[in-house]
Coordinates of N, CA, C and O in Angstrom, one line a residue:
D996 N 30.1 -103.4 58.2 CA 29.6 -102.2 59.0 C 29.5 -101.0 58.2 O 30.4 -100.7 57.5
L997 N 28.3 -100.4 58.2 CA 28.2 -99.2 57.3 C 29.0 -98.0 57.7 O 29.6 -97.3 56.8
R998 N 29.3 -97.8 58.9 CA 30.2 -96.7 59.4 C 31.7 -96.8 58.9 O 32.2 -95.9 58.4
A999 N 32.1 -98.0 58.9 CA 33.5 -98.3 58.5 C 33.5 -98.1 57.0 O 34.5 -97.5 56.4
R1000 N 32.4 -98.5 56.3 CA 32.5 -98.3 54.8 C 32.4 -96.9 54.2 O 33.0 -96.6 53.3
T1001 N 31.7 -96.0 55.1 CA 31.8 -94.6 54.9 C 33.1 -94.0 55.3 O 33.4 -93.0 54.6
L1002 N 33.6 -94.4 56.5 CA 34.7 -93.8 56.9 C 36.1 -94.0 56.0 O 36.8 -93.1 55.9
I1003 N 36.2 -95.1 55.5 CA 37.3 -95.4 54.6 C 37.5 -94.4 53.5 O 38.5 -93.8 53.3
P1004 N 36.4 -94.1 52.8 CA 36.6 -93.2 51.7 C 36.9 -91.8 52.2 O 37.6 -91.0 51.6
V1005 N 36.3 -91.4 53.3 CA 36.6 -90.2 53.7 C 37.9 -89.9 54.2 O 38.7 -88.9 53.9
L1006 N 38.5 -91.0 54.8 CA 39.9 -90.9 55.2 C 40.8 -91.0 54.0 O 41.9 -90.3 54.1
A1007 N 40.5 -91.7 53.0 CA 41.2 -91.7 51.7 C 41.3 -90.3 51.1 O 42.3 -89.9 50.7
V1008 N 40.1 -89.7 51.1 CA 40.1 -88.3 50.5 C 40.9 -87.3 51.3 O 41.7 -86.5 50.8
C1009 N 40.8 -87.5 52.8 CA 41.6 -86.5 53.5 C 43.2 -86.7 53.4 O 43.9 -85.9 53.3
L1010 N 43.6 -88.0 53.2 CA 45.0 -88.5 53.0 C 45.4 -87.9 51.6 O 46.6 -87.2 51.6
A1011 N 44.6 -88.0 50.6 CA 45.0 -87.5 49.2 C 45.1 -86.0 49.4 O 46.1 -85.5 48.8
C1012 N 44.3 -85.3 50.1 CA 44.4 -83.8 50.2 C 45.6 -83.4 51.0 O 46.3 -82.5 50.7
A1013 N 46.1 -84.1 52.1 CA 47.0 -83.9 52.9 C 48.4 -84.1 52.1 O 49.4 -83.5 52.3
V1014 N 48.5 -84.9 51.1 CA 49.6 -85.1 50.2 C 49.7 -84.3 49.1 O 50.8 -83.6 48.8
S1015 N 48.5 -84.0 48.5 CA 48.4 -83.2 47.3 C 48.7 -81.7 47.6 O 49.3 -81.0 46.7
F1016 N 48.3 -81.3 48.7 CA 48.5 -79.9 49.1 C 50.0 -79.4 49.2 O 50.4 -78.5 48.4
P1017 N 50.9 -80.2 49.8 CA 52.3 -79.8 49.8 C 52.9 -80.0 48.4 O 53.8 -79.1 47.9
I1018 N 52.5 -81.1 47.8 CA 53.1 -81.3 46.4 C 52.7 -80.2 45.4 O 53.5 -79.8 44.6
A1019 N 51.4 -79.7 45.5 CA 51.0 -78.6 44.7 C 51.8 -77.4 45.0 O 52.3 -76.7 44.0
Q1020 N 52.2 -77.1 46.3 CA 53.0 -76.0 46.6 C 54.4 -76.1 46.1 O 55.1 -75.1 45.6
M1021 N 54.9 -77.3 46.1 CA 56.3 -77.6 45.6 C 56.3 -77.2 44.2 O 57.2 -76.6 43.6
F1022 N 55.4 -77.7 43.4 CA 55.2 -77.5 41.9 C 54.8 -76.1 41.4 O 55.4 -75.5 40.5
C1023 N 53.9 -75.4 42.3 CA 53.4 -74.0 41.8 C 54.2 -73.0 42.4 O 54.8 -72.2 41.6
F1024 N 54.5 -73.0 43.6 CA 55.2 -72.0 44.4 C 56.8 -72.3 44.3 O 57.6 -71.4 43.9
G1025 N 57.1 -73.4 44.6 CA 58.5 -73.9 44.6 C 59.3 -73.6 43.4 O 60.4 -73.3 43.3
K1026 N 58.7 -73.9 42.2 CA 59.3 -73.8 40.9 C 59.2 -72.3 40.3 O 59.7 -72.1 39.3
T1027 N 58.5 -71.4 41.0 CA 58.5 -70.1 40.5 C 59.7 -69.3 41.0 O 60.0 -69.3 42.1
D1028 N 60.2 -68.5 40.0 CA 61.5 -67.8 40.4 C 61.1 -66.3 40.6 O 60.6 -65.6 39.9
Y1029 N 61.5 -66.0 42.0 CA 61.1 -64.5 42.4 C 62.3 -63.6 42.5 O 62.3 -62.7 43.3
R1030 N 63.2 -63.9 41.6 CA 64.6 -63.2 41.9 C 64.1 -61.7 41.4 O 63.4 -61.2 40.7
R1031 N 65.0 -60.8 42.3 CA 64.9 -59.3 42.2 C 66.1 -58.8 43.0 O 66.8 -59.6 43.6
P1032 N 66.5 -57.6 42.8 CA 67.7 -57.1 43.6 C 67.3 -57.2 45.1 O 66.2 -57.0 45.7
A1033 N 68.4 -57.5 45.8 CA 68.4 -57.9 47.2 C 69.4 -57.4 48.0 O 70.5 -57.1 47.3
D1034 N 69.4 -57.5 49.4 CA 70.6 -57.1 50.1 C 71.5 -58.4 50.4 O 72.6 -58.2 50.7
A1035 N 70.9 -59.5 50.3 CA 71.7 -60.8 50.4 C 71.1 -62.0 49.8 O 69.8 -61.9 49.6
I1036 N 71.8 -63.0 49.5 CA 71.3 -64.3 49.1 C 71.7 -65.3 50.1 O 73.0 -65.4 50.5
V1037 N 70.7 -66.2 50.6 CA 71.0 -67.2 51.4 C 70.9 -68.4 50.7 O 69.9 -68.8 49.9
V1038 N 71.9 -69.4 50.7 CA 72.0 -70.6 50.1 C 71.9 -71.8 51.1 O 72.8 -71.9 51.9
F1039 N 70.9 -72.7 51.1 CA 70.8 -73.8 51.8 C 71.7 -75.0 51.5 O 71.8 -75.3 50.3
G1040 N 72.4 -75.5 52.5 CA 73.3 -76.6 52.1 C 72.8 -77.9 51.7 O 71.6 -78.1 51.8
A1041 N 73.7 -78.8 51.2 CA 73.4 -80.2 50.9 C 74.6 -81.0 51.0 O 75.7 -80.4 51.3
R1042 N 74.6 -82.2 50.7 CA 75.6 -83.1 50.9 C 76.9 -82.8 50.2 O 77.0 -82.3 49.1
V1043 N 78.0 -82.8 51.0 CA 79.4 -82.8 50.4 C 80.0 -84.3 50.8 O 79.9 -84.7 51.8
Y1044 N 80.6 -84.8 49.7 CA 81.2 -86.1 49.7 C 82.5 -86.1 50.5 O 83.1 -85.1 50.7
A1045 N 83.0 -87.3 50.8 CA 84.1 -87.5 51.7 C 85.3 -86.8 51.1 O 86.3 -86.3 51.8
D1046 N 85.5 -86.8 49.8 CA 86.7 -86.1 49.0 C 86.5 -84.7 48.9 O 87.4 -84.1 48.2
G1047 N 85.4 -84.1 49.5 CA 85.2 -82.6 49.4 C 84.4 -82.2 48.2 O 84.0 -80.9 48.1
R1048 N 84.0 -83.0 47.3 CA 83.2 -82.7 46.2 C 81.7 -82.4 46.6 O 81.3 -83.1 47.4
P1049 N 81.1 -81.2 46.2 CA 79.8 -81.1 46.4 C 79.0 -82.0 45.7 O 79.3 -82.4 44.6
S1050 N 77.8 -82.4 46.3 CA 76.8 -83.2 45.6 C 76.2 -82.4 44.4 O 76.4 -81.2 44.4
D1051 N 75.6 -83.2 43.5 CA 75.0 -82.4 42.5 C 73.9 -81.4 42.9 O 73.8 -80.3 42.4
A1052 N 73.2 -81.8 44.0 CA 72.2 -80.9 44.5 C 72.8 -79.6 44.9 O 72.3 -78.5 44.7
L1053 N 74.0 -79.8 45.8 CA 74.6 -78.6 46.3 C 75.2 -77.8 45.2 O 75.1 -76.5 45.3
A1054 N 75.7 -78.3 44.1 CA 76.4 -77.6 43.2 C 75.3 -76.9 42.4 O 75.6 -75.7 42.0
D1055 N 74.2 -77.5 42.2 CA 73.1 -76.7 41.5 C 72.6 -75.4 42.4 O 72.6 -74.3 41.7
R1056 N 72.6 -75.6 43.6 CA 72.3 -74.3 44.4 C 73.3 -73.3 44.4 O 73.1 -72.1 44.3
V1057 N 74.5 -73.7 44.5 CA 75.7 -72.7 44.5 C 75.7 -72.0 43.1 O 75.9 -70.7 43.1
R1058 N 75.7 -72.8 42.1 CA 75.7 -72.3 40.6 C 74.6 -71.1 40.5 O 74.9 -70.0 40.0
T1059 N 73.4 -71.5 41.0 CA 72.2 -70.6 40.9 C 72.5 -69.4 41.7 O 72.3 -68.3 41.1
A1060 N 73.0 -69.4 42.9 CA 73.3 -68.2 43.7 C 74.4 -67.4 43.0 O 74.3 -66.2 43.0
C1061 N 75.4 -68.0 42.5 CA 76.6 -67.3 41.9 C 76.0 -66.6 40.7 O 76.6 -65.5 40.4
Q1062 N 75.2 -67.1 40.0 CA 74.6 -66.5 38.7 C 73.9 -65.3 39.1 O 74.0 -64.2 38.6
L1063 N 73.1 -65.3 40.3 CA 72.4 -64.2 40.8 C 73.3 -63.0 41.3 O 73.2 -61.9 41.0
Y1064 N 74.4 -63.4 41.9 CA 75.5 -62.5 42.3 C 76.0 -61.9 41.2 O 76.2 -60.6 41.0
R1065 N 76.5 -62.6 40.1 CA 77.1 -62.1 38.8 C 76.2 -61.2 38.1 O 76.6 -60.2 37.6
N1066 N 74.9 -61.5 38.2 CA 73.9 -60.6 37.5 C 73.7 -59.3 38.3 O 72.8 -58.4 37.9
G1067 N 74.4 -59.2 39.5 CA 74.3 -57.9 40.2 C 73.1 -57.8 41.2 O 72.7 -56.7 41.7
L1068 N 72.4 -58.9 41.4 CA 71.2 -58.9 42.2 C 71.4 -58.8 43.7 O 70.5 -58.2 44.5
A1069 N 72.7 -59.1 44.1 CA 73.0 -59.0 45.6 C 74.5 -59.0 45.6 O 75.1 -59.7 44.9
R1070 N 75.0 -58.4 46.7 CA 76.5 -58.3 46.8 C 76.9 -59.2 48.1 O 78.2 -59.2 48.3
R1071 N 76.1 -59.9 48.8 CA 76.4 -60.7 49.8 C 75.8 -62.1 49.6 O 74.6 -62.2 49.3
L1072 N 76.6 -63.2 49.8 CA 76.2 -64.5 49.7 C 76.4 -65.2 51.1 O 77.5 -65.1 51.8
V1073 N 75.2 -65.8 51.6 CA 75.4 -66.5 53.0 C 75.2 -68.0 52.6 O 74.2 -68.4 52.1
F1074 N 76.3 -68.8 52.8 CA 76.3 -70.2 52.6 C 75.9 -70.9 54.0 O 76.8 -70.8 54.8
S1075 N 75.0 -71.7 54.0 CA 74.6 -72.3 55.5 C 74.5 -73.8 55.2 O 74.0 -74.4 54.1
G1076 N 75.1 -74.6 56.2 CA 75.1 -76.0 56.2 C 75.7 -76.6 57.3 O 76.1 -76.0 58.2
G1077 N 75.9 -78.0 57.2 CA 76.4 -78.7 58.2 C 77.7 -79.5 57.8 O 78.3 -79.2 56.7
P1078 N 78.2 -80.4 58.7 CA 79.4 -81.1 58.3 C 79.2 -82.0 57.1 O 78.1 -82.5 56.8
G1079 N 80.2 -82.1 56.3 CA 80.3 -82.9 55.1 C 80.5 -84.3 55.6 O 80.6 -84.7 56.7
N1080 N 80.7 -85.2 54.6 CA 80.9 -86.7 54.8 C 82.4 -86.9 55.2 O 82.7 -88.0 55.8
G1081 N 83.2 -86.0 54.9 CA 84.7 -86.0 55.2 C 85.1 -84.9 56.0 O 84.2 -84.3 56.9
S1082 N 86.2 -84.4 55.8 CA 86.8 -83.3 56.6 C 86.3 -81.9 56.0 O 86.5 -80.8 56.7
I1083 N 85.8 -81.9 54.8 CA 85.5 -80.6 54.2 C 84.0 -80.3 54.6 O 83.0 -81.0 54.4
H1084 N 83.7 -79.2 55.3 CA 82.4 -78.7 55.8 C 81.6 -78.3 54.5 O 82.1 -77.8 53.5
E1085 N 80.3 -78.5 54.5 CA 79.4 -78.1 53.4 C 79.7 -76.7 53.1 O 79.8 -76.2 51.8
T1086 N 79.8 -75.7 54.1 CA 79.9 -74.3 53.7 C 81.2 -74.0 53.2 O 81.3 -73.2 52.3
E1087 N 82.4 -74.8 53.5 CA 83.5 -74.6 52.9 C 83.7 -75.0 51.4 O 84.2 -74.3 50.5
A1088 N 83.0 -76.1 51.2 CA 82.9 -76.6 49.8 C 82.1 -75.6 48.9 O 82.5 -75.3 47.7
M1089 N 81.1 -74.9 49.5 CA 80.3 -73.9 48.8 C 81.1 -72.7 48.4 O 81.1 -72.1 47.5
R1090 N 81.9 -72.3 49.5 CA 82.7 -71.1 49.4 C 83.7 -71.3 48.3 O 83.9 -70.5 47.5
Q1091 N 84.5 -72.5 48.3 CA 85.4 -72.8 47.2 C 84.8 -72.8 46.0 O 85.5 -72.2 45.0
M1092 N 83.6 -73.4 45.8 CA 83.1 -73.3 44.4 C 82.6 -71.9 43.9 O 82.8 -71.8 42.9
A1093 N 82.1 -71.2 44.9 CA 81.7 -69.8 44.5 C 82.9 -69.0 44.1 O 82.8 -68.2 43.2
I1094 N 83.9 -69.1 44.8 CA 85.2 -68.5 44.4 C 85.7 -68.9 43.0 O 86.1 -67.9 42.2
R1095 N 85.6 -70.2 42.7 CA 86.0 -70.6 41.4 C 85.0 -70.0 40.4 O 85.3 -69.7 39.2
L1096 N 83.7 -69.8 40.8 CA 82.7 -69.2 39.8 C 82.6 -67.7 39.8 O 81.7 -67.2 39.2
G1097 N 83.6 -67.1 40.3 CA 83.8 -65.6 40.2 C 83.3 -64.7 41.3 O 83.2 -63.5 41.2
V1098 N 83.0 -65.3 42.5 CA 82.5 -64.6 43.6 C 83.6 -64.0 44.4 O 84.6 -64.8 44.6
N1099 N 83.7 -62.7 44.8 CA 84.8 -62.3 45.6 C 84.7 -62.9 47.0 O 83.7 -62.9 47.6
A1100 N 85.7 -63.3 47.6 CA 85.8 -64.0 48.9 C 85.2 -63.1 50.1 O 84.6 -63.6 50.9
E1101 N 85.4 -61.8 49.9 CA 84.9 -60.9 51.0 C 83.4 -60.7 50.9 O 82.8 -60.2 51.8
D1102 N 82.8 -61.2 49.8 CA 81.3 -61.0 49.8 C 80.6 -62.3 50.2 O 79.3 -62.4 50.1
I1103 N 81.4 -63.2 50.8 CA 80.9 -64.7 51.3 C 80.9 -64.6 52.9 O 81.8 -64.4 53.5
W1104 N 79.7 -65.0 53.5 CA 79.5 -65.3 54.8 C 79.2 -66.9 54.9 O 78.3 -67.3 54.2
L1105 N 79.8 -67.5 56.0 CA 79.5 -68.8 56.3 C 78.7 -69.1 57.4 O 79.1 -68.5 58.6
D1106 N 77.7 -69.9 57.5 CA 77.0 -70.2 58.6 C 77.1 -71.7 58.7 O 76.4 -72.6 58.3
A1107 N 78.3 -72.1 59.5 CA 78.6 -73.5 59.8 C 77.7 -74.2 60.8 O 77.8 -75.4 60.9
A1108 N 76.7 -73.5 61.2 CA 75.8 -74.2 62.2 C 74.3 -74.3 61.7 O 73.5 -74.5 62.3
G1109 N 74.3 -74.3 60.3 CA 73.0 -74.5 59.6 C 72.8 -75.9 59.4 O 72.6 -76.4 58.2
L1110 N 72.4 -76.6 60.5 CA 72.4 -78.0 60.5 C 71.0 -78.4 60.0 O 70.8 -79.7 59.5
N1111 N 70.0 -77.7 59.9 CA 68.7 -77.8 59.3 C 68.0 -76.6 58.9 O 68.6 -75.4 59.1
T1112 N 66.9 -76.6 58.3 CA 66.2 -75.6 57.8 C 66.0 -74.4 58.9 O 66.3 -73.3 58.7
Q1113 N 65.4 -74.9 60.0 CA 65.0 -73.9 61.0 C 66.4 -73.2 61.6 O 66.4 -72.0 61.9
A1114 N 67.6 -74.0 61.8 CA 68.8 -73.4 62.1 C 69.3 -72.3 61.1 O 69.9 -71.2 61.5
T1115 N 69.2 -72.6 59.9 CA 69.7 -71.7 58.8 C 68.8 -70.4 59.0 O 69.4 -69.3 58.9
V1116 N 67.6 -70.6 59.1 CA 66.7 -69.4 59.2 C 67.1 -68.5 60.4 O 67.3 -67.2 60.3
K1117 N 67.1 -69.1 61.6 CA 67.5 -68.3 62.8 C 68.9 -67.7 62.7 O 69.2 -66.6 63.0
N1118 N 70.1 -68.4 62.1 CA 71.3 -67.9 62.0 C 71.4 -66.7 61.0 O 72.0 -65.9 61.2
S1119 N 70.8 -67.0 59.9 CA 70.7 -66.0 58.9 C 70.1 -64.7 59.3 O 70.5 -63.6 58.9
E1120 N 69.2 -64.8 60.2 CA 68.3 -63.6 60.6 C 69.2 -62.7 61.4 O 68.9 -61.5 61.4
L1121 N 70.1 -63.3 62.0 CA 71.1 -62.4 62.9 C 72.0 -61.7 62.0 O 72.1 -60.3 62.2
L1122 N 72.4 -62.1 60.9 CA 73.2 -61.4 59.9 C 72.1 -60.3 59.1 O 72.7 -59.2 59.0
F1123 N 71.0 -60.6 58.9 CA 70.0 -59.7 58.3 C 69.9 -58.4 59.3 O 69.9 -57.3 58.8
R1124 N 69.8 -58.7 60.5 CA 69.6 -57.5 61.4 C 70.9 -56.7 61.6 O 70.9 -55.3 61.5
R1125 N 72.0 -57.4 61.5 CA 73.3 -56.6 61.6 C 73.5 -55.8 60.4 O 74.0 -54.7 60.3
W1126 N 73.1 -56.3 59.2 CA 73.2 -55.6 58.0 C 72.0 -54.6 57.6 O 72.0 -54.0 56.7
H1127 N 71.1 -54.6 58.5 CA 69.8 -53.9 58.3 C 69.2 -54.2 56.9 O 68.8 -53.3 56.1
A1128 N 69.3 -55.5 56.6 CA 68.8 -55.9 55.4 C 67.1 -56.1 55.3 O 66.6 -56.5 56.4
S1129 N 66.5 -55.9 54.3 CA 65.1 -56.1 54.3 C 64.7 -57.0 53.0 O 63.6 -57.5 53.1
R1130 N 65.4 -57.0 52.1 CA 65.1 -57.9 50.9 C 66.2 -59.0 50.8 O 67.3 -58.8 50.6
I1131 N 65.7 -60.2 50.9 CA 66.5 -61.4 50.9 C 66.1 -62.3 49.8 O 64.9 -62.6 49.6
L1132 N 67.1 -62.9 49.1 CA 66.8 -63.9 48.1 C 67.3 -65.3 48.8 O 68.3 -65.2 49.5
V1133 N 66.4 -66.4 48.6 CA 66.8 -67.6 49.2 C 66.9 -68.7 48.1 O 66.0 -68.8 47.2
V1134 N 68.0 -69.4 48.0 CA 68.1 -70.5 47.0 C 68.2 -71.8 47.5 O 68.9 -72.1 48.6
S1135 N 67.4 -72.8 47.1 CA 67.4 -74.2 47.5 C 66.6 -74.7 46.2 O 66.3 -74.2 45.3
H1136 N 66.3 -76.1 46.5 CA 65.5 -76.8 45.4 C 64.0 -76.5 45.6 O 63.5 -76.2 46.8
A1137 N 63.2 -76.5 44.5 CA 61.8 -76.3 44.4 C 61.0 -77.0 45.6 O 60.1 -76.4 46.2
Y1138 N 61.3 -78.3 45.9 CA 60.6 -79.0 46.9 C 60.8 -78.5 48.3 O 59.9 -78.6 49.1
H1139 N 62.0 -77.6 48.5 CA 62.2 -77.2 49.8 C 61.7 -75.8 50.1 O 61.5 -75.4 51.2
L1140 N 61.5 -75.0 48.9 CA 61.3 -73.7 49.2 C 60.0 -73.2 49.8 O 59.9 -72.3 50.6
P1141 N 58.9 -74.0 49.7 CA 57.6 -73.6 50.3 C 57.9 -73.6 51.9 O 57.5 -72.7 52.6
R1142 N 58.7 -74.7 52.4 CA 58.9 -74.6 53.9 C 59.8 -73.5 54.4 O 59.8 -73.0 55.3
V1143 N 60.9 -73.2 53.3 CA 61.7 -72.2 53.8 C 61.0 -70.9 54.0 O 61.3 -70.1 54.8
K1144 N 60.2 -70.7 52.9 CA 59.4 -69.4 52.9 C 58.6 -69.3 54.2 O 58.5 -68.2 54.9
L1145 N 57.8 -70.4 54.5 CA 57.1 -70.4 55.7 C 57.9 -70.1 57.0 O 57.5 -69.4 57.9
A1146 N 59.1 -70.8 57.0 CA 59.9 -70.6 58.3 C 60.3 -69.1 58.5 O 60.3 -68.5 59.6
Y1147 N 60.7 -68.5 57.4 CA 61.0 -67.1 57.4 C 59.7 -66.2 57.7 O 59.9 -65.2 58.5
Q1148 N 58.7 -66.4 57.1 CA 57.4 -65.6 57.4 C 57.0 -65.7 58.8 O 56.7 -64.8 59.4
R1149 N 57.1 -66.9 59.4 CA 56.8 -67.0 60.7 C 57.6 -66.2 61.7 O 57.3 -65.7 62.7
D1150 N 58.8 -65.8 61.3 CA 59.8 -64.9 62.1 C 59.7 -63.6 61.6 O 60.4 -62.6 62.0
G1151 N 58.7 -63.3 60.7 CA 58.6 -61.9 60.3 C 59.3 -61.3 59.1 O 59.3 -60.1 58.9
W1152 N 60.0 -62.2 58.4 CA 60.9 -61.9 57.2 C 60.1 -62.2 55.9 O 59.6 -63.4 55.8
D1153 N 60.1 -61.4 55.0 CA 59.6 -61.7 53.6 C 60.7 -62.0 52.7 O 61.4 -60.9 52.4
V1154 N 60.9 -63.2 52.4 CA 62.0 -63.5 51.5 C 61.5 -63.9 50.2 O 60.3 -64.1 50.1
Y1155 N 62.4 -63.8 49.2 CA 62.0 -64.1 47.7 C 62.8 -65.3 47.4 O 63.8 -65.4 47.4
T1156 N 62.1 -66.4 46.9 CA 62.8 -67.6 46.7 C 63.1 -67.9 45.1 O 62.4 -67.2 44.3
V1157 N 64.1 -68.4 45.0 CA 64.7 -68.8 43.7 C 65.1 -70.1 43.7 O 65.9 -70.7 44.3
P1158 N 64.3 -71.0 42.8 CA 64.8 -72.5 42.8 C 66.0 -72.7 42.1 O 66.4 -71.9 41.2
A1159 N 66.8 -73.6 42.7 CA 68.2 -74.0 42.1 C 67.8 -74.5 40.7 O 66.9 -75.4 40.5
R1160 N 68.7 -74.1 39.7 CA 68.6 -74.6 38.3 C 69.3 -76.0 38.3 O 70.4 -76.0 38.5
E1161 N 68.5 -77.0 38.1 CA 69.0 -78.4 38.2 C 69.6 -78.7 36.7 O 69.1 -78.5 35.6
T1162 N 70.8 -79.2 36.9 CA 71.5 -79.7 35.7 C 70.7 -81.0 35.1 O 70.9 -81.1 34.0
Y1163 N 70.2 -81.7 35.9 CA 69.5 -82.9 35.5 C 68.5 -83.3 36.8 O 68.7 -82.8 37.9
L1164 N 67.4 -84.1 36.5 CA 66.5 -84.4 37.5 C 67.3 -85.4 38.5 O 67.7 -86.4 38.1
L1165 N 67.3 -85.0 39.7 CA 68.0 -85.6 40.7 C 67.3 -87.2 41.0 O 66.1 -87.1 41.1
R1166 N 68.1 -88.1 41.1 CA 67.5 -89.5 41.3 C 66.9 -89.6 42.6 O 65.7 -90.3 42.5
Q1167 N 67.2 -88.8 43.7 CA 66.5 -89.0 44.9 C 65.4 -88.1 45.0 O 64.8 -87.9 46.1
M1168 N 65.0 -87.3 43.9 CA 63.9 -86.4 44.0 C 62.6 -86.9 44.6 O 61.9 -86.3 45.5
P1169 N 62.2 -88.1 44.2 CA 60.8 -88.7 44.8 C 60.8 -88.7 46.3 O 60.0 -88.4 47.1
Y1170 N 62.1 -89.3 46.8 CA 62.3 -89.4 48.2 C 62.3 -88.0 48.8 O 61.7 -87.8 49.8
N1171 N 63.0 -87.1 48.4 CA 63.1 -85.8 48.9 C 61.8 -85.1 49.0 O 61.4 -84.4 50.1
M1172 N 61.0 -85.3 47.9 CA 59.6 -84.7 48.0 C 58.7 -85.4 49.0 O 57.9 -84.7 49.7
A1173 N 58.7 -86.7 48.9 CA 57.9 -87.4 50.1 C 58.3 -87.0 51.6 O 57.4 -86.7 52.3
R1174 N 59.6 -86.8 51.8 CA 60.0 -86.4 53.0 C 59.6 -84.9 53.3 O 59.2 -84.7 54.4
E1175 N 59.5 -84.2 52.2 CA 59.3 -82.7 52.3 C 57.7 -82.6 52.7 O 57.3 -81.7 53.4
V1176 N 56.8 -83.5 52.2 CA 55.4 -83.5 52.4 C 55.1 -83.5 53.9 O 54.5 -82.7 54.5
A1177 N 55.9 -84.5 54.6 CA 55.8 -84.6 56.0 C 56.4 -83.3 56.8 O 55.8 -82.8 57.7
A1178 N 57.5 -82.9 56.3 CA 58.2 -81.8 57.0 C 57.3 -80.6 56.8 O 57.2 -79.8 57.9
L1179 N 56.8 -80.2 55.7 CA 56.0 -79.1 55.5 C 54.8 -79.1 56.4 O 54.4 -78.0 57.1
W1180 N 54.1 -80.3 56.7 CA 52.9 -80.4 57.6 C 53.4 -80.2 59.1 O 52.9 -79.5 59.9
V1181 N 54.6 -80.6 59.4 CA 55.3 -80.3 60.7 C 55.4 -78.8 60.9 O 54.9 -78.3 62.0
Y1182 N 55.9 -78.1 59.9 CA 56.1 -76.7 60.0 C 54.7 -75.9 60.1 O 54.6 -74.9 60.7
Y1183 N 53.8 -76.4 59.4 CA 52.3 -75.8 59.4 C 51.8 -75.9 60.7 O 51.2 -74.9 61.3
L1184 N 51.9 -77.2 61.3 CA 51.3 -77.4 62.6 C 52.0 -77.0 63.8 O 51.4 -77.0 64.9
R1185 N 53.1 -76.6 63.7 CA 54.0 -76.4 64.9 C 53.5 -75.3 65.8 O 53.3 -75.6 67.1
P1186 N 53.0 -74.3 65.2 CA 52.6 -73.1 66.0 C 51.2 -73.6 66.9 O 50.9 -73.0 67.8
L1187 N 50.6 -74.5 66.4 CA 49.3 -74.9 67.1 C 49.6 -75.9 68.2 O 48.7 -76.1 69.0
A1188 N 50.8 -76.5 68.2 CA 51.1 -77.4 69.3 C 51.3 -76.8 70.6 O 51.8 -75.6 70.7

């Protein structure tokens, strides 16, 4: 059938575009470092193991944020995340690591209800309003930052993203990127639904 033979290549091109657009954003926008002086730094959580150790992904994010803090780019750190695999919450593991890296405990705020990207955005916005903050740095991995930026922009906040400096390429990166392709489209299309 002629219609089916012409439709298949068109669908293949559409699918390729639907996948390549978010991936291009991850590599072009996500890997670009927009650091500058700010009122606060928000760090998105990642896994904490049952023994309380932060995963390599989480450690990369916290180290990056602490370096921004030590460089004097912001005096407030917001650690956002959910429960760990054991009794240590992601945000508590982040706080402990940051203090070991030289951050003053009184400069740390914890968002223990940051169970996902949207929750972290909403919860941190409450702090921004209380602080009358206007310039915010956000730290996560490059694959995550386009969606983070989009979520804040939808709520009227202009944030500056800083990709976590990775100590090595994470083994689960292909999975994370594939999942993020779908998640980014959900965020793009959500206002249209």
